[in-house]
Tab-separated table of C-alpha atoms in Angstrom:
chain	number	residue	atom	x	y	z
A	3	UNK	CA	0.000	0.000	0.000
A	4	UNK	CA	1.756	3.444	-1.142
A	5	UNK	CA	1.709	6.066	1.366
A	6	UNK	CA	1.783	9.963	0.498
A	7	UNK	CA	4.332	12.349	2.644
A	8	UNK	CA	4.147	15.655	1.996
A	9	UNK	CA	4.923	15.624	-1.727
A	10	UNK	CA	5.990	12.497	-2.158
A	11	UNK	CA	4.916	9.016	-2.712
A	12	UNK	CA	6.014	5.657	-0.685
A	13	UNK	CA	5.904	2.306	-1.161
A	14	UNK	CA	6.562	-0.686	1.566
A	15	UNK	CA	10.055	-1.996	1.133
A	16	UNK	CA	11.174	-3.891	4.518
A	17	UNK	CA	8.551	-5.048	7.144
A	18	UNK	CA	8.685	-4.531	10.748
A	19	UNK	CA	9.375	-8.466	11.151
A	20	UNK	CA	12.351	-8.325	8.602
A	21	UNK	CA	13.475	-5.601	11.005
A	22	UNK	CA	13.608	-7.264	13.847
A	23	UNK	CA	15.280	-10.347	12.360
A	24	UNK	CA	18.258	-8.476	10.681
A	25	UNK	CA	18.715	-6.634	14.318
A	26	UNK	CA	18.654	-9.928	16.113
A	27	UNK	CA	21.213	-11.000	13.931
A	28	UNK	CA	23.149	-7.793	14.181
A	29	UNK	CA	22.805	-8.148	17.870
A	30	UNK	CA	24.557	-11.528	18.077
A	31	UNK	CA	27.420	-10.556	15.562
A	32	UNK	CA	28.177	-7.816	17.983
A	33	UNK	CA	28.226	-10.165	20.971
A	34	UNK	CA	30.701	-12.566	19.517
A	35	UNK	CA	33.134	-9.466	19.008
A	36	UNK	CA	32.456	-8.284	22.276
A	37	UNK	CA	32.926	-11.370	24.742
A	38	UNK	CA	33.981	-10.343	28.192
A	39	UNK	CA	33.904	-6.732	27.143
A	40	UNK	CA	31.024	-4.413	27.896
A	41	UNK	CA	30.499	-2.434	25.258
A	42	UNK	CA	29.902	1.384	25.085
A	43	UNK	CA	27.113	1.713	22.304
A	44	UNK	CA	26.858	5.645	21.102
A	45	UNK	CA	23.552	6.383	18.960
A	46	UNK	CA	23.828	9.041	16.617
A	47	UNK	CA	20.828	10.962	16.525
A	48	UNK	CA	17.881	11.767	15.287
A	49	UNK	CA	17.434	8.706	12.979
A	50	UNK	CA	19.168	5.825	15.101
A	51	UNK	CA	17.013	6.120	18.152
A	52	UNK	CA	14.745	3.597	17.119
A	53	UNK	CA	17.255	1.257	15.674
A	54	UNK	CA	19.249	1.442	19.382
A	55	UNK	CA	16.373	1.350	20.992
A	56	UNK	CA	15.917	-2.622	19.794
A	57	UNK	CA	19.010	-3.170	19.292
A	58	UNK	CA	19.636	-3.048	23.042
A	59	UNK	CA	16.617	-5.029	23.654
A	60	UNK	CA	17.916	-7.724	21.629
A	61	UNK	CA	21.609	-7.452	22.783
A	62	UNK	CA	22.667	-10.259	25.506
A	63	UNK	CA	25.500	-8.740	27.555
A	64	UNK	CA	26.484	-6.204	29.724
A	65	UNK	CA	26.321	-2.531	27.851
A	66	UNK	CA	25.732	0.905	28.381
A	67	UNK	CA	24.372	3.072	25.899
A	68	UNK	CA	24.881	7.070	25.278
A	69	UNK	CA	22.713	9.139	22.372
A	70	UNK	CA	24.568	12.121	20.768
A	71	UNK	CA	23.837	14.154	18.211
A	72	UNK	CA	25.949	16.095	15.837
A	73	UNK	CA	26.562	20.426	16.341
A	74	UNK	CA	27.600	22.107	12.940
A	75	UNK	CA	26.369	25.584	14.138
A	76	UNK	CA	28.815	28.512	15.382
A	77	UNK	CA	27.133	31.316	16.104
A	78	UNK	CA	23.743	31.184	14.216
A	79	UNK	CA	25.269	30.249	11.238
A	80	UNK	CA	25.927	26.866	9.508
A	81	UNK	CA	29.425	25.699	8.879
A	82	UNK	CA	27.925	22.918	6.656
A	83	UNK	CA	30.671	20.636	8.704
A	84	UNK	CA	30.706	18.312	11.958
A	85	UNK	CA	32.432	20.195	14.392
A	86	UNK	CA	31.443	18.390	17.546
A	87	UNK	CA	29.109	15.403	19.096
A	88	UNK	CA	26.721	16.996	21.592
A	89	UNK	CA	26.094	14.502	24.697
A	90	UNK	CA	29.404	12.420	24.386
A	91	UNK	CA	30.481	10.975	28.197
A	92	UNK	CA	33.268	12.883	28.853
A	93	UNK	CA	35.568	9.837	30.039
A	94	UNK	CA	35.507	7.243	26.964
A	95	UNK	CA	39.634	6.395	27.402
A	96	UNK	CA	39.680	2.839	27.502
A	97	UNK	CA	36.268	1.947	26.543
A	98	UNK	CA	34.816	-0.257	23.420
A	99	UNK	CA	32.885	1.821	21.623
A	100	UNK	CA	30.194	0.742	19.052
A	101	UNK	CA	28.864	3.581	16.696
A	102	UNK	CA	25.011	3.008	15.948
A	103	UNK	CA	24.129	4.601	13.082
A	104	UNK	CA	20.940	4.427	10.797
A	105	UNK	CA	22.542	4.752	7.114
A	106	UNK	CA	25.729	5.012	5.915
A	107	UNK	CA	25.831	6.294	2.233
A	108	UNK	CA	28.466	9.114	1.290
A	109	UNK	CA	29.962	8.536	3.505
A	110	UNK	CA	31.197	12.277	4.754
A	111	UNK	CA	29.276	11.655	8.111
A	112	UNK	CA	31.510	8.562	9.072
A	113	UNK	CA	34.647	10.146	8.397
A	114	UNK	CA	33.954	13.101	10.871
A	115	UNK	CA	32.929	10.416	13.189
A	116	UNK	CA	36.015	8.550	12.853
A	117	UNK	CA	37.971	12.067	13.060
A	118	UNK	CA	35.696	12.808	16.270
A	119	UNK	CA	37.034	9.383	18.147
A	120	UNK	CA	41.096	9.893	16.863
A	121	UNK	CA	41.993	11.657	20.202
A	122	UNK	CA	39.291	9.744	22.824
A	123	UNK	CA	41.817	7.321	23.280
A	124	UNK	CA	38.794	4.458	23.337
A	125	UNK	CA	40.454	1.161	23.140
A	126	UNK	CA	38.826	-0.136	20.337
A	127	UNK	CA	36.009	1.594	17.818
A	128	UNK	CA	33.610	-0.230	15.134
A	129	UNK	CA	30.688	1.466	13.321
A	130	UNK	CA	27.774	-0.237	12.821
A	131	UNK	CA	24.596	0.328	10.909
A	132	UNK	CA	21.080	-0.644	9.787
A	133	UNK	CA	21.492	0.736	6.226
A	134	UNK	CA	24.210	0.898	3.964
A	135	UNK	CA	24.252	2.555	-0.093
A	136	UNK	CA	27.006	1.008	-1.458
A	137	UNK	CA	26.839	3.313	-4.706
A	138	UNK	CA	26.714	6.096	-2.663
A	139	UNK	CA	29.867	5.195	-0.804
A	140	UNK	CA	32.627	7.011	-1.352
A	141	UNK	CA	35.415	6.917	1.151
A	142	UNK	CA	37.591	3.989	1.926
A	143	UNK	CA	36.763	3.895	6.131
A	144	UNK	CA	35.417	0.376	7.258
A	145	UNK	CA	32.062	-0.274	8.528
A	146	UNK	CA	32.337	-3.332	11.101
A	147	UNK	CA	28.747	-4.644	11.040
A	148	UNK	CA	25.924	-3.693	8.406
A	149	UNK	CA	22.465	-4.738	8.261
A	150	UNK	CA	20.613	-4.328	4.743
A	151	UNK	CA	22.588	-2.871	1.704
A	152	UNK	CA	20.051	-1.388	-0.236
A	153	UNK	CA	20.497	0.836	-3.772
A	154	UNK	CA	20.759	4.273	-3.255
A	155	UNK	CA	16.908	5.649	-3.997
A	156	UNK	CA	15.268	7.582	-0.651
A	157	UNK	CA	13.931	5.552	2.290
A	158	UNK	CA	11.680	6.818	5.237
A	159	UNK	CA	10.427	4.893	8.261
A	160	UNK	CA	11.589	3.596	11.715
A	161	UNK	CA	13.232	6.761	13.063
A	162	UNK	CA	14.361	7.989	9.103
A	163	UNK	CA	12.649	11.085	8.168
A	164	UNK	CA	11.385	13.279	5.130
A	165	UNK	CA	11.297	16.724	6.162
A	166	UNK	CA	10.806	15.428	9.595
A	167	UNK	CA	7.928	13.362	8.739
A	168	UNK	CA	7.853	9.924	8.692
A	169	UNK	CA	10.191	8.489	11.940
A	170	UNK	CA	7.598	7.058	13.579
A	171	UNK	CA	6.800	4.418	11.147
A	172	UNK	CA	7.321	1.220	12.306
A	173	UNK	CA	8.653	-0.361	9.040
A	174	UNK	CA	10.615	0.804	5.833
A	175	UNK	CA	9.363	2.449	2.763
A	176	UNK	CA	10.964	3.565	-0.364
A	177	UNK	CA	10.511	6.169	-2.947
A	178	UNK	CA	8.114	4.988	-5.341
A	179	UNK	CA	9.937	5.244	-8.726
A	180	UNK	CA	6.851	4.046	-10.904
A	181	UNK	CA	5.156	7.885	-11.308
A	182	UNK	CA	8.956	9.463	-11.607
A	183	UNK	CA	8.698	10.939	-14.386
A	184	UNK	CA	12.105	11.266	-16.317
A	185	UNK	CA	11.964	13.981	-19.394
A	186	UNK	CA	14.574	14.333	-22.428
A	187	UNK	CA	13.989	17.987	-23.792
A	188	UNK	CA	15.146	18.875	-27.200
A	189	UNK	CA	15.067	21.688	-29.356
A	190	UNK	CA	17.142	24.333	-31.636
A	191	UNK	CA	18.793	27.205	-30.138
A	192	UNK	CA	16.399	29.999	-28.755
A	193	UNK	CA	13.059	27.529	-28.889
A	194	UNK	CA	13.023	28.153	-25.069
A	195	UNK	CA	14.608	24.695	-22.956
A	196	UNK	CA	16.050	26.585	-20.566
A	197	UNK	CA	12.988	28.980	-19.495
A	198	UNK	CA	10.787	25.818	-19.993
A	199	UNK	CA	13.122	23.602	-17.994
A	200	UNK	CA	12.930	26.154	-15.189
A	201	UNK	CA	8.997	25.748	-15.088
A	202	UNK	CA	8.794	22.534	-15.032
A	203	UNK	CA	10.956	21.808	-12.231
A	204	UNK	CA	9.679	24.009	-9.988
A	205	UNK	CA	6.010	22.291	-11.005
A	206	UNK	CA	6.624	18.748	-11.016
A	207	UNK	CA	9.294	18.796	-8.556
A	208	UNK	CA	12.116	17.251	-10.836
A	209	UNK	CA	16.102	17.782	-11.029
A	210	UNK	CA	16.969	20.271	-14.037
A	211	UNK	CA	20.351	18.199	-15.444
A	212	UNK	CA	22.326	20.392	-17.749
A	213	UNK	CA	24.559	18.761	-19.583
A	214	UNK	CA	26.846	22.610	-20.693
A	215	UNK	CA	26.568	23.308	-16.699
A	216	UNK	CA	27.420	19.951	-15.520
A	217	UNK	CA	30.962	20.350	-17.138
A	218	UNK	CA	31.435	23.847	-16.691
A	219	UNK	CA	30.868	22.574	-12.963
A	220	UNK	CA	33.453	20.220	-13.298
A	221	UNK	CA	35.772	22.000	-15.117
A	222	UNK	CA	35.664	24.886	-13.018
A	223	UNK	CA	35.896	22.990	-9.817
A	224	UNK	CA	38.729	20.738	-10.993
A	225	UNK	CA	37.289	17.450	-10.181
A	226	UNK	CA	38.669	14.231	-10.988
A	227	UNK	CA	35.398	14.102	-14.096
A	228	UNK	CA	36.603	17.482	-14.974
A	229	UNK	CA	39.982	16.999	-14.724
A	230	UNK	CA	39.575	13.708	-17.254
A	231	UNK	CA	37.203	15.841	-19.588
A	232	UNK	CA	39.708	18.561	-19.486
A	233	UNK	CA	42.450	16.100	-20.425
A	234	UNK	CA	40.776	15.018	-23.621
A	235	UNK	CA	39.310	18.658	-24.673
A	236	UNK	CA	43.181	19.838	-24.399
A	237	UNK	CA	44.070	17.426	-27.070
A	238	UNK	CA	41.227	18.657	-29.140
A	239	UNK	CA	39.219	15.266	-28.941
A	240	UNK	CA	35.699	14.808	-28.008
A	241	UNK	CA	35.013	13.841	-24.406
A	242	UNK	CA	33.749	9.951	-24.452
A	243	UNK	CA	30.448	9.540	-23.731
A	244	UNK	CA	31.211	7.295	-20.729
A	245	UNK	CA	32.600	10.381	-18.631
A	246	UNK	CA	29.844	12.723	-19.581
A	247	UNK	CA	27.541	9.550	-18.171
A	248	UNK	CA	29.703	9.300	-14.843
A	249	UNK	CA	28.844	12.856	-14.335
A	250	UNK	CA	25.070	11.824	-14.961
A	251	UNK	CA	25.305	9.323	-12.658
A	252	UNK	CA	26.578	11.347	-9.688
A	253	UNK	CA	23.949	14.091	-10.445
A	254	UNK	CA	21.479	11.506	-10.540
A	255	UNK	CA	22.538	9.763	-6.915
A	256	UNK	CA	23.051	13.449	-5.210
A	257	UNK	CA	19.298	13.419	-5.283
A	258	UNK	CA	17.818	9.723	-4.409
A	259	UNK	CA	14.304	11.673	-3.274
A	260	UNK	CA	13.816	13.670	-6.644
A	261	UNK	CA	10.730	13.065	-8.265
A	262	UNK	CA	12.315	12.899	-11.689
A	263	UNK	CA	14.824	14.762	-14.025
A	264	UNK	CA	14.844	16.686	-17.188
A	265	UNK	CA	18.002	16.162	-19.148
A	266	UNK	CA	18.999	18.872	-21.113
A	267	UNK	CA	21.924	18.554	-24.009
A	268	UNK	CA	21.974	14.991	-23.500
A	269	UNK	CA	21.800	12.704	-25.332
A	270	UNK	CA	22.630	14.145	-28.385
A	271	UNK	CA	23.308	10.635	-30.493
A	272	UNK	CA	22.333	7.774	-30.712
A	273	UNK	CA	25.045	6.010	-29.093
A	274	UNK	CA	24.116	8.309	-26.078
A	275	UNK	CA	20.560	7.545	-25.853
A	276	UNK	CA	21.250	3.460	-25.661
A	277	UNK	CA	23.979	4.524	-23.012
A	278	UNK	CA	21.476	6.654	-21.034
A	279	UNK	CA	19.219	3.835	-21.218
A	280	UNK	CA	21.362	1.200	-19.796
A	281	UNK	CA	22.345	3.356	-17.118
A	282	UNK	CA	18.542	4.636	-16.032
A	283	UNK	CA	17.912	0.460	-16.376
A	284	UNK	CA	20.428	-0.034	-14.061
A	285	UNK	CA	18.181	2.164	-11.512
A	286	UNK	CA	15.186	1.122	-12.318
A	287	UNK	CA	14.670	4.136	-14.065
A	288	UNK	CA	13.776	5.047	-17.608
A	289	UNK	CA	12.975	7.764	-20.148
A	290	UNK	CA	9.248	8.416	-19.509
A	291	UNK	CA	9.274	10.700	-22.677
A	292	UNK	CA	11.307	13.053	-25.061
A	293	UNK	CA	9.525	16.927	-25.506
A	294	UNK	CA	10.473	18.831	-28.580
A	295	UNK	CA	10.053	21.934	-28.688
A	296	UNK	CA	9.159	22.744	-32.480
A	297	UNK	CA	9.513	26.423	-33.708
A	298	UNK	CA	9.949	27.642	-37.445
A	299	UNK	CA	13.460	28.337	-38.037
A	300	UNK	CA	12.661	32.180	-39.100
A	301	UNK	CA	11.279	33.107	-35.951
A	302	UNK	CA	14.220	31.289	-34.032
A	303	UNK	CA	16.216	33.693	-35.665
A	304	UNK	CA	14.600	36.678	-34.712
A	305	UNK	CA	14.555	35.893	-31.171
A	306	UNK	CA	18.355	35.406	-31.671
A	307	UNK	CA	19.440	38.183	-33.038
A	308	UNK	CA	17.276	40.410	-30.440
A	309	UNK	CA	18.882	37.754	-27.733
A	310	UNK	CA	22.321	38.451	-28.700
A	311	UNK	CA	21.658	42.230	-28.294
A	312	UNK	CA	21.054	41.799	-24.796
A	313	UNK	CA	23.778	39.152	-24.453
A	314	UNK	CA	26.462	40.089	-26.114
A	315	UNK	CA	27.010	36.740	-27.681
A	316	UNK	CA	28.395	36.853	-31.450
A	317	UNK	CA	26.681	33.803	-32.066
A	318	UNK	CA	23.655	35.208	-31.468
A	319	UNK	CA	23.882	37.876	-33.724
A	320	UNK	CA	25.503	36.698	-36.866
A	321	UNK	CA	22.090	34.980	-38.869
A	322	UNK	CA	24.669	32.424	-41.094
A	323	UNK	CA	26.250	31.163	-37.200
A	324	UNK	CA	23.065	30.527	-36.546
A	325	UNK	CA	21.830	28.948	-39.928
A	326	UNK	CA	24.572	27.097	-39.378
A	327	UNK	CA	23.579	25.550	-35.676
A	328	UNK	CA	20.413	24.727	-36.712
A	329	UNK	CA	21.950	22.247	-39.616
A	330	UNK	CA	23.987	20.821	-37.501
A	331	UNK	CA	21.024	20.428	-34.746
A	332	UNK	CA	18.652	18.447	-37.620
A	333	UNK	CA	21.825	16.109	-38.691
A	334	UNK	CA	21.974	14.949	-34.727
A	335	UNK	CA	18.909	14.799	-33.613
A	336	UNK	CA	16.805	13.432	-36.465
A	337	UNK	CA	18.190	10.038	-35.877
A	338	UNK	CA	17.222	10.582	-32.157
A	339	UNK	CA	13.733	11.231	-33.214
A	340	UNK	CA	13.435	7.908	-35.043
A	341	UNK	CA	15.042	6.277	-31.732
A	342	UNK	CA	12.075	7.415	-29.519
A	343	UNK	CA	9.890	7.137	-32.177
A	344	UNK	CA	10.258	3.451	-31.734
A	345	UNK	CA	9.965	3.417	-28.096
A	346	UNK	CA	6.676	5.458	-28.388
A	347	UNK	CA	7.914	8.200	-26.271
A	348	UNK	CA	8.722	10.955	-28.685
A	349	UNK	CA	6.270	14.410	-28.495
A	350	UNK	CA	6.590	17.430	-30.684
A	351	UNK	CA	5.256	20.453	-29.141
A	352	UNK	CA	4.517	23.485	-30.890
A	353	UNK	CA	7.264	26.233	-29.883
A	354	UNK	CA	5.838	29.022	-30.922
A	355	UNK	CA	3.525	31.504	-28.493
A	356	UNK	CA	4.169	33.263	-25.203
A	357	UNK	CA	5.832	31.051	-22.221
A	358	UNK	CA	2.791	30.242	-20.344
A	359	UNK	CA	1.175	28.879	-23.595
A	360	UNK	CA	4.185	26.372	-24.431
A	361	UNK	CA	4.350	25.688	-20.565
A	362	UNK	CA	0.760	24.689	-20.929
A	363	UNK	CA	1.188	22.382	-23.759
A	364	UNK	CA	4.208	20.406	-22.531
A	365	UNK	CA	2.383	20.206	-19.111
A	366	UNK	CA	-0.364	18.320	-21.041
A	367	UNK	CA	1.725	15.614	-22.072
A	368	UNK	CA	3.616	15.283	-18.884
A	369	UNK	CA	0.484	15.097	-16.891
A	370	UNK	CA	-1.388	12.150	-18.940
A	371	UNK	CA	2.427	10.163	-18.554
């Protein structure tokens, strides 16, 4: 039975029973590391406390138990990093500590844990929790004792929230995927994507992916994708399609609770739709359908020129530049238009008319999905 939070939809994933087992279990794996020991079991709040809470229940041996909860606040203002753990026993020298948490999936959380503990002196310190995202994960820090490795979509339920909402559920639930609506948007230069794309994410509550921000991202940043995309642009060679997915992917797994994306500027062959389609596949995702904004070439030009007055851009004012885009927009993406064709997902929509009309008319195809 789907349930409805706020804005979002939620479908059972794991039951209360299932729950209980996998704790059980968790409990005695702790035990056998722990015989003769008693433990020191530190609950990071707010969505471990009902985890711990059973945990203990189901643990055998002697224990104590402390909850703590992470400060990242000087002043009134967020340093958007763990600087302390509010409610730690001051004296933990000596002690075997075991770090409850409820999901591991980045991963940045557990390293300022493990930074937190490098001066308690505690004689020994393992991390445990209920949930772990292994395609989330990216640090290289060990996690002693996991429960359920799940994929790396949104979860609420048993002391996890959404927006606060949610934590007293007693068993898991997980984004339901089957309304997410996923949206390709084509067309030529100055038919509108980028205005559209703004409405539509703001109304349906999906992700805007850019393909032309993505790597200016990157390349401005100097990540490891930009640094590799930078590598082969130096050369004057076109970036593979494989790195321009990887940066896709991590877009796409920054936001597991999005209720879709738009991509914008991708794919732009045919090679890159098939890859775009294994990789959704691989998330249980897929294209729910490709919008096409259709305007006549002559007025495209008009808006432009008067564009490229306000920009600046030579491009945009020089009418054979832009004669010249539009070719080379037809040679790519007519073979793209067969492609979804086939899969019954491509829809032209007339381009032409004030924004709130063309918002209108794309919103009619998106909402009968």
């Amino acid at each position: 039975m789907l349930i409805k939070i706020l804005d979002k939809e939620f479908r059972p994933y794991i039951s209360s029973e299932r729950l209980a087992q996998e704790i059980k279990r968790l409990a005695q794996e702790v035990e056998q590391q722990m015989q003769g020991k008693r433990p020191l079991f530190i609950s990071i709040l707010n969505g471990s406390f009902m985890f711990a809470s059973d945990f203990v229940r189901a643990y055998q041996g002697e224990c104590e138990i402390a909850f703590v909860r992470f400060s990242s606040y000087e002043g009134m203002q967020s340093t958007h990093k763990v600087k302390q753990l509010l409610g730690l026993p001051k004296d933990i020298a000596g002690r075997d500590v075991v770090v409850i948490e409820d999901i591991v999936d980045t991963g940045n959380t557990l390293e300022e844990i493990y930074n937190l503990f490098a001066d308690k002196q505690v004689a020994s310190l393992r991390i445990m929790t209920l949930f772990f995202k292994p395609e989330a994960y990216k640090k290289n820090l060990p996690i002693h004792h996991i429960g359920f490795s799940i994929p790396n979509r949104f979860i609420v339920g048993y002391g996890l929230d959404y927006d606060e909402l949610g934590r007293n559920l007693p068993e898991i639930y997980q984004l339901n995927i089957e309304n997410m609506k996923n949206l390709v948007l084509f067309g030529k230069p100055g038919a509108g994507k980028g205005t559209q794309a703004a409405f539509l994410k703001e109304k349906y509550g999906l992700v805007h992916i850019s393909t032309g921000d993505l790597f200016r991202h990157h390349l401005k940043n100097g990540t490891e994708l930009g640094v590799l995309a930078q590598s082969y642009m130096d050369k004057g060679a076109l970036v593979p399609d494989e790195v321009t997915i990887q940066m896709l992917q991590e877009e796409i797994e920054k936001n597991p609770n999005a209720a879709g994306f738009i991509f914008d500027g991708f794919p732009r062959t045919i090679a890159q739709a098939e890859a775009l389609d294994a990789f959704l596949a691989s998330k249980q995702m897929n294209i729910s359908a490709t919008l096409a904004l259709d305007a006549d070439d002559e007025e495209l030009i008009k808006r432009l020129v008067e564009r490229g007055k306000v920009s600046g851009r030579s491009d945009d004012q020089d009418e054979g530049k832009i004669r010249n885009r539009f070719v080379e927009y037809n040679q790519k993406t007519a073979p793209l238009i067969d492609f979804y064709k086939k899969q019954g997902k491509y829809h032209p929509i007339n381009g032409i008319g004030s924004i709130e009309e063309i918002t209108q008319r794309l919103s009619k195809v998106i909402d009968v999905l």
